[in-house]
Each structure stands twice: as C-alpha cells, then as structure tokens.
XYZ file of C-alpha atoms in Angstrom:
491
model
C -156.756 62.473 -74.181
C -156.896 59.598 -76.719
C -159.707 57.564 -77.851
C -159.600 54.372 -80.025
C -158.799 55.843 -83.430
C -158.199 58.822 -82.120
C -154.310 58.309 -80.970
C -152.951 61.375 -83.191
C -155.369 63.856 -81.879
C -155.956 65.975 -78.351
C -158.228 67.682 -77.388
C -157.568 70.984 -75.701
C -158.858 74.095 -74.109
C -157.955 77.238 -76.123
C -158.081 80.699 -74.549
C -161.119 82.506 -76.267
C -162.053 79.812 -78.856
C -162.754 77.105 -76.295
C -161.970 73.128 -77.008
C -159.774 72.790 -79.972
C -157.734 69.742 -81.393
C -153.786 69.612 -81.464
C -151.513 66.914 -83.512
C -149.533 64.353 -81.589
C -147.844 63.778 -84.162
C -146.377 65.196 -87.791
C -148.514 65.037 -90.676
C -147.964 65.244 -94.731
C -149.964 66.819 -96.647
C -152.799 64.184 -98.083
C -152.292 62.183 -94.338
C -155.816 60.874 -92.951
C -155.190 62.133 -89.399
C -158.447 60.512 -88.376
C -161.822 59.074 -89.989
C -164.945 59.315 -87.820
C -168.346 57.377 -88.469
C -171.468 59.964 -87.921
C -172.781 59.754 -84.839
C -176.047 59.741 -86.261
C -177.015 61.042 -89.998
C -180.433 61.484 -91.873
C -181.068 62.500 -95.894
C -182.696 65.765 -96.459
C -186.397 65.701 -96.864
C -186.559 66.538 -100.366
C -184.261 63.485 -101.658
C -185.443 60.834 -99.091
C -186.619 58.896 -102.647
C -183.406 59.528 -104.794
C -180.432 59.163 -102.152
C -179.389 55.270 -99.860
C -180.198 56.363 -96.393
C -177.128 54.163 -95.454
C -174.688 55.248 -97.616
C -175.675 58.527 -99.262
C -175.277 57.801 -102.214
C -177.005 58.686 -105.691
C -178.533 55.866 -107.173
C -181.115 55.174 -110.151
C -183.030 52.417 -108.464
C -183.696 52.119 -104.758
C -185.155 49.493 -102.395
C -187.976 50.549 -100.144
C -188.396 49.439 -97.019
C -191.089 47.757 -96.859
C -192.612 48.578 -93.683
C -192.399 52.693 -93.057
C -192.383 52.717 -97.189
C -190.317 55.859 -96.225
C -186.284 54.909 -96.249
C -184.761 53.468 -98.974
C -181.789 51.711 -99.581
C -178.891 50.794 -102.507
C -179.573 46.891 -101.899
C -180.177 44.328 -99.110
C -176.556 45.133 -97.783
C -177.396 48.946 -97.232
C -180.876 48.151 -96.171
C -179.209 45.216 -93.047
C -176.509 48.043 -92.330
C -179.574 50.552 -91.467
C -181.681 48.520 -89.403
C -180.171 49.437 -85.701
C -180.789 52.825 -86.627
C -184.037 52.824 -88.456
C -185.772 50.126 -86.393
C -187.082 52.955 -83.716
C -187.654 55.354 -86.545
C -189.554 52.976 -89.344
C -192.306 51.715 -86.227
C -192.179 55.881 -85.103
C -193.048 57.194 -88.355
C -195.824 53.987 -89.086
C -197.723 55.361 -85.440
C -197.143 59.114 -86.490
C -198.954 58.436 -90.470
C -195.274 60.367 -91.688
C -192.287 60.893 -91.471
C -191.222 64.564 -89.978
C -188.726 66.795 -91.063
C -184.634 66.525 -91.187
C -183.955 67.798 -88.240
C -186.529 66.033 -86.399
C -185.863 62.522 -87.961
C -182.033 63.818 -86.992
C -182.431 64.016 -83.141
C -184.706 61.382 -83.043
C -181.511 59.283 -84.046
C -179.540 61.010 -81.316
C -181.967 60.239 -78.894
C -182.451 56.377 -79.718
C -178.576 55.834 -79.488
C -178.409 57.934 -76.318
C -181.501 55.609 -75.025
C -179.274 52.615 -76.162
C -175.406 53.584 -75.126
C -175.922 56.184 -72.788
C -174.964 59.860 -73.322
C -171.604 59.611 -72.089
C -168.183 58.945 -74.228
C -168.747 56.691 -77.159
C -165.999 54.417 -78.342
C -164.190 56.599 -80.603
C -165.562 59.320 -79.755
C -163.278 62.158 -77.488
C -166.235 64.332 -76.483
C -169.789 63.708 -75.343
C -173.254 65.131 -77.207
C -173.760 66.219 -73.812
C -170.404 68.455 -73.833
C -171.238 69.930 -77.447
C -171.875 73.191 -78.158
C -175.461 74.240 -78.591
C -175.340 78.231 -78.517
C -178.724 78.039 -77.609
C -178.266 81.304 -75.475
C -177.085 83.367 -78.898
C -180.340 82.628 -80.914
C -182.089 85.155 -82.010
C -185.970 85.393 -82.142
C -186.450 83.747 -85.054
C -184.050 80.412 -84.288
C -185.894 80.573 -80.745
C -189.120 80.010 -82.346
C -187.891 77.909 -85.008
C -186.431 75.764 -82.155
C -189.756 75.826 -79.830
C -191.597 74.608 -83.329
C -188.701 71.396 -83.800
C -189.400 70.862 -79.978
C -192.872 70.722 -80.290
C -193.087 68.938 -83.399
C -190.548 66.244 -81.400
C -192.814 65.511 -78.642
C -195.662 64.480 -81.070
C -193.253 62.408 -82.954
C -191.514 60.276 -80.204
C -193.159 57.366 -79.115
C -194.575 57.097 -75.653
C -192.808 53.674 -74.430
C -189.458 55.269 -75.761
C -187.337 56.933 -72.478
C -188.560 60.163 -71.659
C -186.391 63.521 -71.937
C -186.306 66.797 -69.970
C -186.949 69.817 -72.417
C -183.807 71.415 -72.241
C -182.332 68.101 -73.071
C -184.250 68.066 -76.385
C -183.459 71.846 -76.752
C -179.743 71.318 -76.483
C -179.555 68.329 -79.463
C -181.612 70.836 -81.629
C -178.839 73.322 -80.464
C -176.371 70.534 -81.310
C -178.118 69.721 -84.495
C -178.553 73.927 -85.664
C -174.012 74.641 -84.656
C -172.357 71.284 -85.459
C -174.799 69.461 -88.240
C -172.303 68.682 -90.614
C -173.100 68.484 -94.575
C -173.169 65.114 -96.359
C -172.733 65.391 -100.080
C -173.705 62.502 -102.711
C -170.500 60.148 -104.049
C -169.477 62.807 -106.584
C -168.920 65.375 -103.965
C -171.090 67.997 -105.903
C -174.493 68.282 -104.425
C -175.230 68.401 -100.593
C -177.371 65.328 -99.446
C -178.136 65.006 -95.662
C -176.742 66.129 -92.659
C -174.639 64.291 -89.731
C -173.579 64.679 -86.503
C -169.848 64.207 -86.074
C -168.153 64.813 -82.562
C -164.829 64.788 -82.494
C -164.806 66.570 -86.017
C -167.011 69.666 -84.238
C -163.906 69.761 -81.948
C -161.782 71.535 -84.764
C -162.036 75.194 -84.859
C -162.254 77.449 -88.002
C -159.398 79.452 -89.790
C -160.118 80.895 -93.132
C -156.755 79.595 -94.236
C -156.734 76.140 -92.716
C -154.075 73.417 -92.192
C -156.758 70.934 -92.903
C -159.505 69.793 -94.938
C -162.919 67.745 -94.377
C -164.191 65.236 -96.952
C -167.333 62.967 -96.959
C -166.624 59.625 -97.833
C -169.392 57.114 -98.609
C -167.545 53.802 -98.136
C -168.204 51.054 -100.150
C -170.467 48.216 -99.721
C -170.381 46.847 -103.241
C -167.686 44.109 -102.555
C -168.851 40.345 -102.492
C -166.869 39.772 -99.139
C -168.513 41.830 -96.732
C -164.577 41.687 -94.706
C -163.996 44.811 -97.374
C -166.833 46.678 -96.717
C -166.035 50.245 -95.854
C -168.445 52.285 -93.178
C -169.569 55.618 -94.777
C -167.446 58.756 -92.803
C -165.747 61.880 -92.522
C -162.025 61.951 -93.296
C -159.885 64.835 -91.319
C -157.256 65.632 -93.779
C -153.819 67.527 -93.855
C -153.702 70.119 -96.184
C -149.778 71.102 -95.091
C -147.179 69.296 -93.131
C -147.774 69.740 -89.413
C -145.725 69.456 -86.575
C -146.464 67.670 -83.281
C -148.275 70.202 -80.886
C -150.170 72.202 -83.905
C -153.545 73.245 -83.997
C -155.988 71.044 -86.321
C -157.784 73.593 -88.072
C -160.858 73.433 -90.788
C -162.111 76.508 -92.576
C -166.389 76.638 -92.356
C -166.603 78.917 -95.262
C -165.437 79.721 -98.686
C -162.450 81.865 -98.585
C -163.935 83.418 -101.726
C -165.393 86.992 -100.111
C -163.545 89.226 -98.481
C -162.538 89.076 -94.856
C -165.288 91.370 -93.258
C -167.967 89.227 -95.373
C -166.658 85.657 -93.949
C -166.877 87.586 -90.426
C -169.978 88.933 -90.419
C -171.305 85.270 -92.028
C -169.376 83.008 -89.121
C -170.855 85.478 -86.942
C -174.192 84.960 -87.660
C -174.223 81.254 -88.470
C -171.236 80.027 -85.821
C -171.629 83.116 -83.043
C -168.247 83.629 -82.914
C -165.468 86.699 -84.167
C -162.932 85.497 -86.624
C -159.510 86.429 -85.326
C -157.521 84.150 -87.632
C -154.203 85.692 -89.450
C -156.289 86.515 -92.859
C -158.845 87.956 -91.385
C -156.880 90.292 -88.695
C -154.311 91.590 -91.606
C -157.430 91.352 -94.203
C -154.858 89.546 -96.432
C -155.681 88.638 -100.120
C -158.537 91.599 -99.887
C -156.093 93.788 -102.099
C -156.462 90.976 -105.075
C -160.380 90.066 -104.349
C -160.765 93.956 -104.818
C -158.137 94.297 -107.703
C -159.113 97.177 -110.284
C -157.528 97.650 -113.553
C -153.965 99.298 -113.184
C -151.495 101.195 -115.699
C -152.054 104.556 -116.851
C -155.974 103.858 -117.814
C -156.555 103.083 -114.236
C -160.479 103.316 -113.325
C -161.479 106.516 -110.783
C -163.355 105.579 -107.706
C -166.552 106.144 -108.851
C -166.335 104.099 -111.793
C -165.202 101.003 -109.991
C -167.888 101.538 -107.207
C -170.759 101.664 -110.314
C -168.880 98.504 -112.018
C -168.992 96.724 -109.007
C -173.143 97.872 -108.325
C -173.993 96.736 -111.497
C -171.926 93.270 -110.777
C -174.099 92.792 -107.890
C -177.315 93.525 -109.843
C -176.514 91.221 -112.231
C -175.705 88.346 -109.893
C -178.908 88.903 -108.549
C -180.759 88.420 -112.328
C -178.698 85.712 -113.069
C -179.932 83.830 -110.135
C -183.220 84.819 -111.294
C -183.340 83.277 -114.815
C -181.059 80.419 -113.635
C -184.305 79.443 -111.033
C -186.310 79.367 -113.691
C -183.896 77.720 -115.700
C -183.389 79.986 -118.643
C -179.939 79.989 -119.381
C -179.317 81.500 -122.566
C -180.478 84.585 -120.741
C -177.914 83.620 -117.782
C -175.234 83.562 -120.481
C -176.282 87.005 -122.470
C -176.166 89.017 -118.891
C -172.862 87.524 -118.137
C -171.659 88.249 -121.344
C -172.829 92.443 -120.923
C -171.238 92.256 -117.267
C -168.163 91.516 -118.936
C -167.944 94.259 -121.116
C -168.663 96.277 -118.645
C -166.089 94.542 -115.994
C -163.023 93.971 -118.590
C -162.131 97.357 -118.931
C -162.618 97.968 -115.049
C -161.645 95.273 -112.455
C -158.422 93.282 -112.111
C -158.198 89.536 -112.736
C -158.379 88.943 -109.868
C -161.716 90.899 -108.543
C -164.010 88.779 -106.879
C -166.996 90.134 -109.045
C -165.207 89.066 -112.486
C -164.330 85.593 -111.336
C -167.555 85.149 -110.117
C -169.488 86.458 -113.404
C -166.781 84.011 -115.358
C -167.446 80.934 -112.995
C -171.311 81.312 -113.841
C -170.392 82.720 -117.768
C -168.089 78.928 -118.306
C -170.462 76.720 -116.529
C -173.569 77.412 -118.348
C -171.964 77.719 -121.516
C -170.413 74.474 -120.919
C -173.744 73.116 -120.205
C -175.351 74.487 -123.465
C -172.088 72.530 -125.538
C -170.603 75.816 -126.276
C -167.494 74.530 -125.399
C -164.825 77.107 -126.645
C -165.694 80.504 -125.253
C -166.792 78.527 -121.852
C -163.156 77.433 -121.917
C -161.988 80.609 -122.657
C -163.834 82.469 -119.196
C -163.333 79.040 -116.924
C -159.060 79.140 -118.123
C -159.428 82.977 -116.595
C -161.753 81.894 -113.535
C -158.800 79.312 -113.027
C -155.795 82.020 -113.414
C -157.879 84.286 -110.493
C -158.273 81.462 -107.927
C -154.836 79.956 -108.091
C -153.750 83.735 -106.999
C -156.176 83.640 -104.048
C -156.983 80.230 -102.584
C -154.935 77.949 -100.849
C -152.659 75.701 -103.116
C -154.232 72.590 -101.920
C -157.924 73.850 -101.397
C -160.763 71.415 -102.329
C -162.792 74.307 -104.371
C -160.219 75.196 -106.328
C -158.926 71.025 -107.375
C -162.713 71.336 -107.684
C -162.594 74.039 -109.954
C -159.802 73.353 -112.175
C -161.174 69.735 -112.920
C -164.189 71.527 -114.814
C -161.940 73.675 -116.455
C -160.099 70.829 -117.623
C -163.074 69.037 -118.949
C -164.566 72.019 -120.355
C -160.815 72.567 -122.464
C -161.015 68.773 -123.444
C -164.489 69.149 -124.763
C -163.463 71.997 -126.922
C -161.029 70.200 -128.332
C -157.635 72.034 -126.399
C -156.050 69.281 -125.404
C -152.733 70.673 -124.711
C -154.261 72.799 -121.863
C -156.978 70.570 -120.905
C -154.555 67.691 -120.232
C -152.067 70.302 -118.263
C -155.513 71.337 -115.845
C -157.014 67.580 -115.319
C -153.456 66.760 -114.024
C -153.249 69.935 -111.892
C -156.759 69.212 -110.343
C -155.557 65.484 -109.874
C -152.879 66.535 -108.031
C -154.453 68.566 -105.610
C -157.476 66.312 -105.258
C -155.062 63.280 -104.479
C -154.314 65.628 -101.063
C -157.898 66.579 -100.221
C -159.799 63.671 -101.459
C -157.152 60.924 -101.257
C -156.933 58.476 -104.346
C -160.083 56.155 -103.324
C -162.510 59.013 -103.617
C -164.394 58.340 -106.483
C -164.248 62.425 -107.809
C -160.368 61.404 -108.029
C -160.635 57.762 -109.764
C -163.007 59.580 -112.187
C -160.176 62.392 -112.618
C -157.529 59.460 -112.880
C -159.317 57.447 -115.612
C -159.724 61.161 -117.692
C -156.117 61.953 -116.827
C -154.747 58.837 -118.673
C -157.660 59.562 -121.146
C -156.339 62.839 -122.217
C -152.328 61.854 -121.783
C -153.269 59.415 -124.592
C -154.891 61.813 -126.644
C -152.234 64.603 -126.113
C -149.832 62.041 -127.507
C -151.991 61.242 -130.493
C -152.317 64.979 -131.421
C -148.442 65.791 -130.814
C -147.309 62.658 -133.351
C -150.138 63.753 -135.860
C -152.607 67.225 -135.444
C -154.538 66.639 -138.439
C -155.217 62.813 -137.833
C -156.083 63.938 -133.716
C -158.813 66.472 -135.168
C -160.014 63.605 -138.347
C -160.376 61.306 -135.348
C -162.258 63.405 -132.906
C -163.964 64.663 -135.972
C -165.183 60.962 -136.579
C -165.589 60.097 -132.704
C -168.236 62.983 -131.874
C -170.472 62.273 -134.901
C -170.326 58.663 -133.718
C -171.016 59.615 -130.044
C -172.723 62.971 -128.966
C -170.595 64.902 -126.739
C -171.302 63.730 -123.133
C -173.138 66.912 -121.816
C -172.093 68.702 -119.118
C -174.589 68.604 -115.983
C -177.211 71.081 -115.815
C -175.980 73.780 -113.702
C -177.419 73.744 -110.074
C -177.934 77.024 -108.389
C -176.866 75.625 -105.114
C -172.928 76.603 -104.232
C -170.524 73.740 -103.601
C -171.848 72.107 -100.671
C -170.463 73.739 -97.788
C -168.952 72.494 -94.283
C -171.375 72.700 -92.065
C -175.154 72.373 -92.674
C -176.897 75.924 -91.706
C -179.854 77.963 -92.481
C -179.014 80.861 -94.272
C-alpha cells in the first residue's frame, strides 16, 4: 500500500507487534525515507506566549492574534498559514472565556479536520485516526479517570453548531492523543515544545537499537518567495543502509538504562513487551553495569553501596538543580565521584550520568576546564554504548566540543565538533539548523586549530585579547528536563 509521498514505505501486519512499516526500497544512512506534515499539532500550555503556534519555533517577539488574544504567531506568514486550523479554535475559546488544556485544544484539532475531510484516509496519509491505536482497554485507574476528566472537559469546550460525536469516538482520539502524541521540540532541537499527531510515523514500531531515527523539522517560512516556503514536519530517517523488504524501526526511549528498565518503562507508557535483539540477549548491560577490574577489583557489596549512594545523589541533585542552586549540584557531583572513581567502570551508567550533570553545570558556571575534563569521559562511555549514528550521542559530543573550545583545547574540541557534525549530518540532515550551527563552529574551530598549530603562543595572545574584548558566550542554563523524548507521555 502506497500513498502520495509515501511510495518507499508499506505498511504491514506483524505477528505479535501488529501494523509495522517495511522499505520498498534500499536506503543510506542520512536518506529521508519519508517527511510527514502533523496531522494536527498544538504548543504546550505553559509556552503558548513564547513558542509560533505554526511553526514551533522560539522566538523573542510574537504576534497575537488579535481575536482569541490566545495563539501567537512568528509574523503575518505564520499567522495566514494557521488560520484553517485555528479559525474553529480562536471563535471556541472566545465562547468558552479560555483556552483549555493541550490535550484538549489537541483533539479539538482532530475533530475539526475530521468534521472537514472526513475520518477516512487523508492524502498522504497510509492509515486512518480511526485505525490508530488507542489502548484504551490497558489504562489503568488513574489514565481512566484522567481520560473521563479530558472527556468531560471536551464536551464543555466544543461548540454546539460544530458536528456532534459519540463518546467513545472522543474517548478513542484521547486514546490516540495519550499512545501516539508525538513530541515537537523548538528549532534547536533541545527543549520539547508541543505535541503532534503523526499517522503514518505511529505505524513504525520500537527497537531499542533502531535502523532509523525521527527528527522535528520546523520548515522555513522566512523566504521572500513564498514558492520556498517549507511546511513544518517529521522527517523518518535511516540510521543504516537498508535493504528492500526491512523493517522501519524507531527506538521510543533512551537506550541509556539497562534493558529490564527500558521494558518495564515501554511497558507502562506503550503497553507492550520489548522483544527486540538487545533486550532478549540484555546486550550492552555488561558495560552499563561495568565495575572497576584488575587486581583491586570492588566486592559485591561495595559496588551495590556505590551504586545506592549514586542513586541518592541523583535524587539531591535534582533537588538543588529545581531550585536552581548549582554550585551545590556541582559539589555533590564532585563527592559522587570520589566515591565512584575508585569503584565503577567507565562505562557504568551511574558515572556517566553523574559526569553528564558534573560537565554541564560546570560549563554553565564558565568553569570551562574541569567541565571538559568529565564531558571528554561522558563522551568516551557513550561512544562504547550507543549506536554510532544515534541523535543523543551527535547531541552529546557537540557540547563536549563546545565545552573543549571554550576552555581553550582546541586540538580536541575541533576533533569532537567534527565528530558530532558527522553524525548529525545522518540524523538531522544538513538543513537542520542544530547542524548549520555545528557547520559554521566547525569551520570556526578548523581556522583556529590552524592558527594555534603555525603559532601556540600568538593562538593563546589572541584568545587572550578576544575574551577580554568579548565575554565568553555562556553556556545555557541547564534545564532539568531530559532531551526531549519520542513520544509525548505522562510519566
């Protein structure tokens, strides 16, 4: 089964896992093997002010619409681009006195285009929202009455001269909305935005090593000609080459915890047992567990009390990080270390984790040298575990590469913004703008490296002179969310 855009792509019925998607033809790693437009998308209720509502993007100053005084937009381009699909909801939310919540505002959308195109097969699209999954039956007492609250809180919301729908139609987009709401994250790919419903993407099924990757792109409408204006969507990529007849697959967690933690967490978000290769063999456990070896080699007890107090710390961390003390963040990472060094392997889960937090905040507070030292071991750990061409870990290595720049190695931070270019040029593709920012400090740094290899002493006199010139641009302010993650889900 094809669909305009979709030529590449089948759908197919899977023993066990039901629908799935299959390649109809051979991929390269970086290949688009399809871009889908959301189906229908809405900004979280706590950035409605700060974020377009067309595009998604981050932007200082925003244009309110002037009628619901509720969405706002980038400019007049955004705001015309909107209007089929805010014209129900800006006269909706003027009746109602307010606008409702995300996921309310979200099937509202779903609704109006269903009471405009019908329910069945978009153009585009290979499945129907009526043929999603909803899981409905699976919920447990809480989502039940979390879902009989949205439900209620729809009826008052939806206009009276709109068309009318049964319950259990209503039930099943909330279902729709709670399985297959897909995370939209702002132009720099570092802070989750909105959420979106995407239906040939929810076709793809999960493997915790997958042969494919998901990115958010925002398009562009900032060229004059509006002939090269690009819609905002998602972008299925190829993470390996694949062969004609292969399963598309897309991983809906980090593959940073161990196997029988991403189980138990796609159980109880997604309702479904992981079976995939790494999770059946529990492969890459042995490193995410790695203890110190050699003759000195920790007993039992010793790791299982390391690994307590790791835990215990993560948990104060988070603490002071909330209340945004962060000199205290960096003195508890600083004790876990000592305690960890002597312990756990490089590649334990619990030390990269304390050295992820340890270089980012210390980054943040400009003190750039020991954060490079911890980020240049974070980076050593991940590129043992994760996939070669895995979006957290390009992710990953770019700070690392900053954070080496800013202190002044330029040898190694050159050698890590090239690394992370490289594998962001596979998940991103080179029109994201995370990789034309990576791009511009790649050829930044090249220059530099050359400068210091003809002449050290001049290369520190002139970054020396540069820096008292021009304050160090600082580092953003650590957020205590994780990188935005696939789907959108209540923890």
């Amino acid at each position: 089964m094809t669909k305009g855009g979709m030529e590449s792509v089948e759908v197919f019925t899977t023993e066990g896992k039901g629908r799935g998607l299959k390649a109809q033809k051979e991929f390269l790693p970086g290949d688009v093997i399809f871009a889908e437009p959301a189906y229908a998308a809405v900004v979280f209720d706590s950035l409605t002010h700060v974020i377009c509502h067309t595009c998604f993007k981050r932007q200082e100053r925003l244009h309110r619409c002037g009628q619901c005084k509720f969405a706002f937009y980038c400019d007049r381009t955004c705001q015309r681009a909107a209007w089929l699909n805010h014209k129900n909801e800006c006269s909706a939310i003027k009746r109602h006195g307010k606008a409702p919540t995300e996921n309310i505002r979200l099937a509202a959308r779903i609704l109006w285009k269903i009471e405009r195109e019908g329910s069945g097969l978009s153009e585009g699209c290979l499945v129907s929202i009526d043929e999603l999954q909803n899981h409905v039956d699976s919920f447990g007492e809480e989502e039940k009455k979390e879902l009989r609250t949205d439900v209620e809180s729809f009826l008052e919301f939806w206009p009276p001269h709109c068309q009318q729908f049964g319950m259990q139609f209503i039930s099943h987009i909330f279902g729709v909305i709670s399985c297959n709401g897909f995370t939209l994250s702002d132009q720099r790919g570092l802070q989750a935005v909105g959420v979106g419903i995407f239906p040939n993407l929810c076709q793809a099924n999960h493997d915790c090593w997958p042969n494919c990757t998901v990115v958010f792109n925002n398009g562009n409408h900032e060229a004059v000609r509006s002939m090269f204006h690009t819609q905002m969507r998602i972008e299925l990529r190829a993470l390996n080459k694949i062969s004609p007849g292969d399963e598309l697959t897309v991983s809906y967690v980090d593959f940073l915890s161990l196997s029988e933690e991403r189980r138990k967490q796609l159980k109880k978000q997604y309702y479904f047992d992981c079976t995939c290769e790494h999770c059946k063999k529990q492969l890459k456990d042995d490193l995410m567990l790695a203890v110190k070896a050699g003759e000195s080699k920790p007993s039992a007890d010793t790791v299982k009390e390391v690994i307590q107090l790791s835990k215990d710390t993560l948990e104060k961390i988070n603490k002071a990080r909330m209340e945004g003390n962060y000199h205290e963040v960096v003195k508890l990472c600083r004790d876990c270390l000592k305690k960890q060094e002597p312990v756990l392997g490089d590649t334990n889960i619990y030390l990269l984790r304390i050295l992820s937090i340890a270089s980012e905040v210390l980054s943040y507070l400009q003190m750039f040298e020991e954060a490079a030292d911890y980020a240049k071991r974070m980076v050593d750990g991940y590129l043992k575990i994760y996939h070669p061409n895995n979006a957290q870990l390009g992710m990953a290595v770019m700070r690392a590469g900053v954070t080496h720049w800013h202190a002044g190695l330029i040898e190694a931070g050159h050698g890590l913004i090239c690394k992370a270019y490289a594998i962001l040029l596979i998940t991103h593709g080179p029109s994201h703008p995370i990789t034309k920012d990576l791009e511009v400090m790649r050829v930044q740094t090249e220059m530099e490296l050359r400068m210091f290899q003809q002449n050290e002493f001049m290369y520190y006199k002139m970054r020396e002179a540069a820096l008292k010139n021009q304050k160090i641009q600082v580092m953003p302010e650590p957020s205590n969310e994780n990188a935005p993650s696939l789907f959108h889900k209540k923890e």
